[in-house]
Every structure is written in C-alpha cells, then in structure tokens.
Coordinates of C-alpha atoms in Angstrom, one line a residue:
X16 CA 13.5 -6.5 -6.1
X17 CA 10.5 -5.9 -3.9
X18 CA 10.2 -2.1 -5.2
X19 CA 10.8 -3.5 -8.7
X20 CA 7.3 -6.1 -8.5
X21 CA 5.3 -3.4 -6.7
X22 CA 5.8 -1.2 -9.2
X23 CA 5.0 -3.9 -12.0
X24 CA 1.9 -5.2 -10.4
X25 CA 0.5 -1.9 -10.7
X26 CA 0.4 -1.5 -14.0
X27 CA 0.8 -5.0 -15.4
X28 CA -3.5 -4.7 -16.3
X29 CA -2.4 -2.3 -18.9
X30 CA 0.4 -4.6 -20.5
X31 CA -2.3 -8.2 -20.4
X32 CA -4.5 -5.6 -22.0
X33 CA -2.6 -4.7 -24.8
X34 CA -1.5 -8.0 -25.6
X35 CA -4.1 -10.6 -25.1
X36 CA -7.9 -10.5 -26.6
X37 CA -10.0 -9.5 -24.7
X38 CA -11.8 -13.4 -24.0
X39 CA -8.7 -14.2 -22.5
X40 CA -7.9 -11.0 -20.1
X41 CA -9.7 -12.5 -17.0
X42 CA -7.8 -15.8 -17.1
X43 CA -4.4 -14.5 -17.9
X44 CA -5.0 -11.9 -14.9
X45 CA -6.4 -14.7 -12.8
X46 CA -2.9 -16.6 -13.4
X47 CA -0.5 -13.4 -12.8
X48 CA -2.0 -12.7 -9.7
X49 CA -2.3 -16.4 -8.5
X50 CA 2.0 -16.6 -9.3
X51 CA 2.1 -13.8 -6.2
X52 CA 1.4 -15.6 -3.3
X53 CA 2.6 -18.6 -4.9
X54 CA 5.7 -17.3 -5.8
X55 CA 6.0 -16.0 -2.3
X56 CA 5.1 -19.3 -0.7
X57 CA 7.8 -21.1 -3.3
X58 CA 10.1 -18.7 -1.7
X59 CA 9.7 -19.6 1.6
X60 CA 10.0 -23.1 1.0
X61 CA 12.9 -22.7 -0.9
X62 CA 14.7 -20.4 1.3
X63 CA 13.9 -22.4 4.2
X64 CA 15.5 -25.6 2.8
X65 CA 18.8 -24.3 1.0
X66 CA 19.6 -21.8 3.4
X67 CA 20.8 -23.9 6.5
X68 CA 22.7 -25.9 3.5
X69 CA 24.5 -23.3 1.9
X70 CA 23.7 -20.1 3.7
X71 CA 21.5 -16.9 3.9
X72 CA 23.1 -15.5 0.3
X73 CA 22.3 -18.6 -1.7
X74 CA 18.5 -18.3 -2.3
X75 CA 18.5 -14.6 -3.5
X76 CA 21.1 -15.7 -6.2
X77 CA 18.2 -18.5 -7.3
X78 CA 15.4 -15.9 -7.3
X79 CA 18.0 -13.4 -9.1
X80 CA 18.6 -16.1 -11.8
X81 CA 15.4 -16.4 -13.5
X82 CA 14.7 -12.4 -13.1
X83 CA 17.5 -12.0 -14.9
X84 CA 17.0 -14.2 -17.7
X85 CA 13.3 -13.0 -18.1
X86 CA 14.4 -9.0 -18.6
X87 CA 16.9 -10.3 -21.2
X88 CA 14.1 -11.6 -23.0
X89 CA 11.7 -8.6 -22.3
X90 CA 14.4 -6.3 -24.2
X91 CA 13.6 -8.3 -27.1
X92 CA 9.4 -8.1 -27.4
X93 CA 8.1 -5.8 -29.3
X94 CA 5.9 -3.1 -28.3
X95 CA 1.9 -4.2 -28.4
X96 CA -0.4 -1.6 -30.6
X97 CA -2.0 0.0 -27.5
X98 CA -5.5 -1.1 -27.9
X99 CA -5.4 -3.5 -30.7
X100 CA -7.3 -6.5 -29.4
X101 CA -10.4 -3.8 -27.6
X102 CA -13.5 -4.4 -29.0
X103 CA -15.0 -0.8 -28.3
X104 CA -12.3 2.1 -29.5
X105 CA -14.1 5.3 -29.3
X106 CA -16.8 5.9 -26.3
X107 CA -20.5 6.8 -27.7
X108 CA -21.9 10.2 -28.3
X109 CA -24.2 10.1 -25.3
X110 CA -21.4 7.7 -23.4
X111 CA -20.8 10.0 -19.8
X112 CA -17.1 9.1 -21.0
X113 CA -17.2 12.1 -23.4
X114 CA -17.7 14.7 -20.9
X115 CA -14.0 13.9 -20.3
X116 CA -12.5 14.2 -23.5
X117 CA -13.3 18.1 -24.0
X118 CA -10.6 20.4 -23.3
X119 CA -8.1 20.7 -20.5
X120 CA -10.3 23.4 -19.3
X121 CA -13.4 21.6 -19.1
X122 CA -12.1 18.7 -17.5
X123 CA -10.5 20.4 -14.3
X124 CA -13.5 22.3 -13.8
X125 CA -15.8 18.8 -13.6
X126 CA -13.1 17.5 -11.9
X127 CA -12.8 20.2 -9.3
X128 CA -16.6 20.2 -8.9
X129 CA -17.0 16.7 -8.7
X130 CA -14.4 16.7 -5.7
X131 CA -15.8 19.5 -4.2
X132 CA -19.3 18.3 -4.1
X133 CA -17.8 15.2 -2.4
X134 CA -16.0 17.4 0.2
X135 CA -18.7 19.4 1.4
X136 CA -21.2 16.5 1.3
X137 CA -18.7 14.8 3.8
X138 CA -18.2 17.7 5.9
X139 CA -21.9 18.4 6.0
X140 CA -22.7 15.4 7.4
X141 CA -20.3 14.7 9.7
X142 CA -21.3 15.7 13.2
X143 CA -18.0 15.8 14.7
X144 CA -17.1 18.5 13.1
X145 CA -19.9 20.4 13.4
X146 CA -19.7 20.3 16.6
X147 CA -16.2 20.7 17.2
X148 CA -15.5 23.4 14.7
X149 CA -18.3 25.3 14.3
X150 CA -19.9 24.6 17.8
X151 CA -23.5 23.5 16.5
X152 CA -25.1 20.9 18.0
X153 CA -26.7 17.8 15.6

C-alpha cells in the first residue's frame, strides 16, 4: 500500500491538472496533500484504539476497505483530454521552451551541454578536488 501512494503522489499533479481548471489547481492540490499527513495521523489514532480491542490485523482490513471501493470506482472514470482546461497550449515563438521541441538530435546535444557546463563549473570551483586530484593549490 505504501509503494502503491508513493508512486501516486508523484504523479497525481498531472491527473488534478487534466481534470480541474486551472483556478482551481492550487486548492484541489492544497487539499490532496493536506489528506497525507492527516490521513497518516487518522491512522494512528485509529490503529491505536481498535488494535488492543480486536488485534494488530483489524485496522489494515479498515484502511483496505475504502482503497478498495475507491479503485472500483476509478475503473469506471473516464480518461480527461490531456490538456483541456490549460489556458496556454502551444509555447511562443521566442518562448526558450521551443529550443526543446526540435529534433531528438538537437535536444540531447543542449541537453548534454547544459549538463556538462554544470559539471565542469562545479568541478572548477571546488577546491578539494583541485587539490586532491590534480595537486594544485587554491
């Protein structure tokens, strides 16, 4: 179950994207991660109060209940038009965005570059390896 949210959580932006406007985004988000740590917190408490009643089992067949019953009802949404409530579809002709929708080729090599560039600029500057690797002093 823990694997299961993790995995969720990462990608749930994507899915509140494509299915609420875009005035509403920040709330909805706002509420889905507030329901972590209070669901978390609600599962303490829980746990802590039926367990000594009923045993150690009994609260993850509570918490299984509700899961259960909500990806029964997922298999029946439909899928969202990816994009359909954004308010800008296509970046602008001078947008930096459009240096990354040219080829494959073109991509990888800013990519590679910008890395690079990133690399050596950290290397460069660090003088503990300057000093241990290449034996100069700063």
């Amino acid at each position: 179950m823990g694997i299961g949210e993790a995995t969720f959580v990462t990608i749930a932006p994507t899915f509140v994207a494509d299915l609420f406007a875009e005035k509403l985004r920040g709330r909805i988000l706002g509420i889905f991660y507030l329901a972590i740590p209070v669901g978390s917190a609600a599962g303490y408490l829980l746990g802590g109060n039926l367990a000594p009643h009923y045993g150690w089992r009994f609260p993850f067949y509570i918490a299984a209940a509700p899961g259960f019953l909500l990806a029964i009802a997922v298999l029946f949404l439909k899928e969202p038009e990816r994009g359909q409530f954004d308010s800008v579809k296509e970046p602008r002709e001078d947008s930096p965005a459009r240096v990354f929708t040219g080829s494959f080729l073109a991509r990888l090599y800013t990519t590679a570059y910008l890395d690079l560039k990133r690399v050596y600029a950290g290397v460069l500057c660090n003088p503990a390896f300057l000093t241990a690797t290449l034996g100069m002093r700063p």
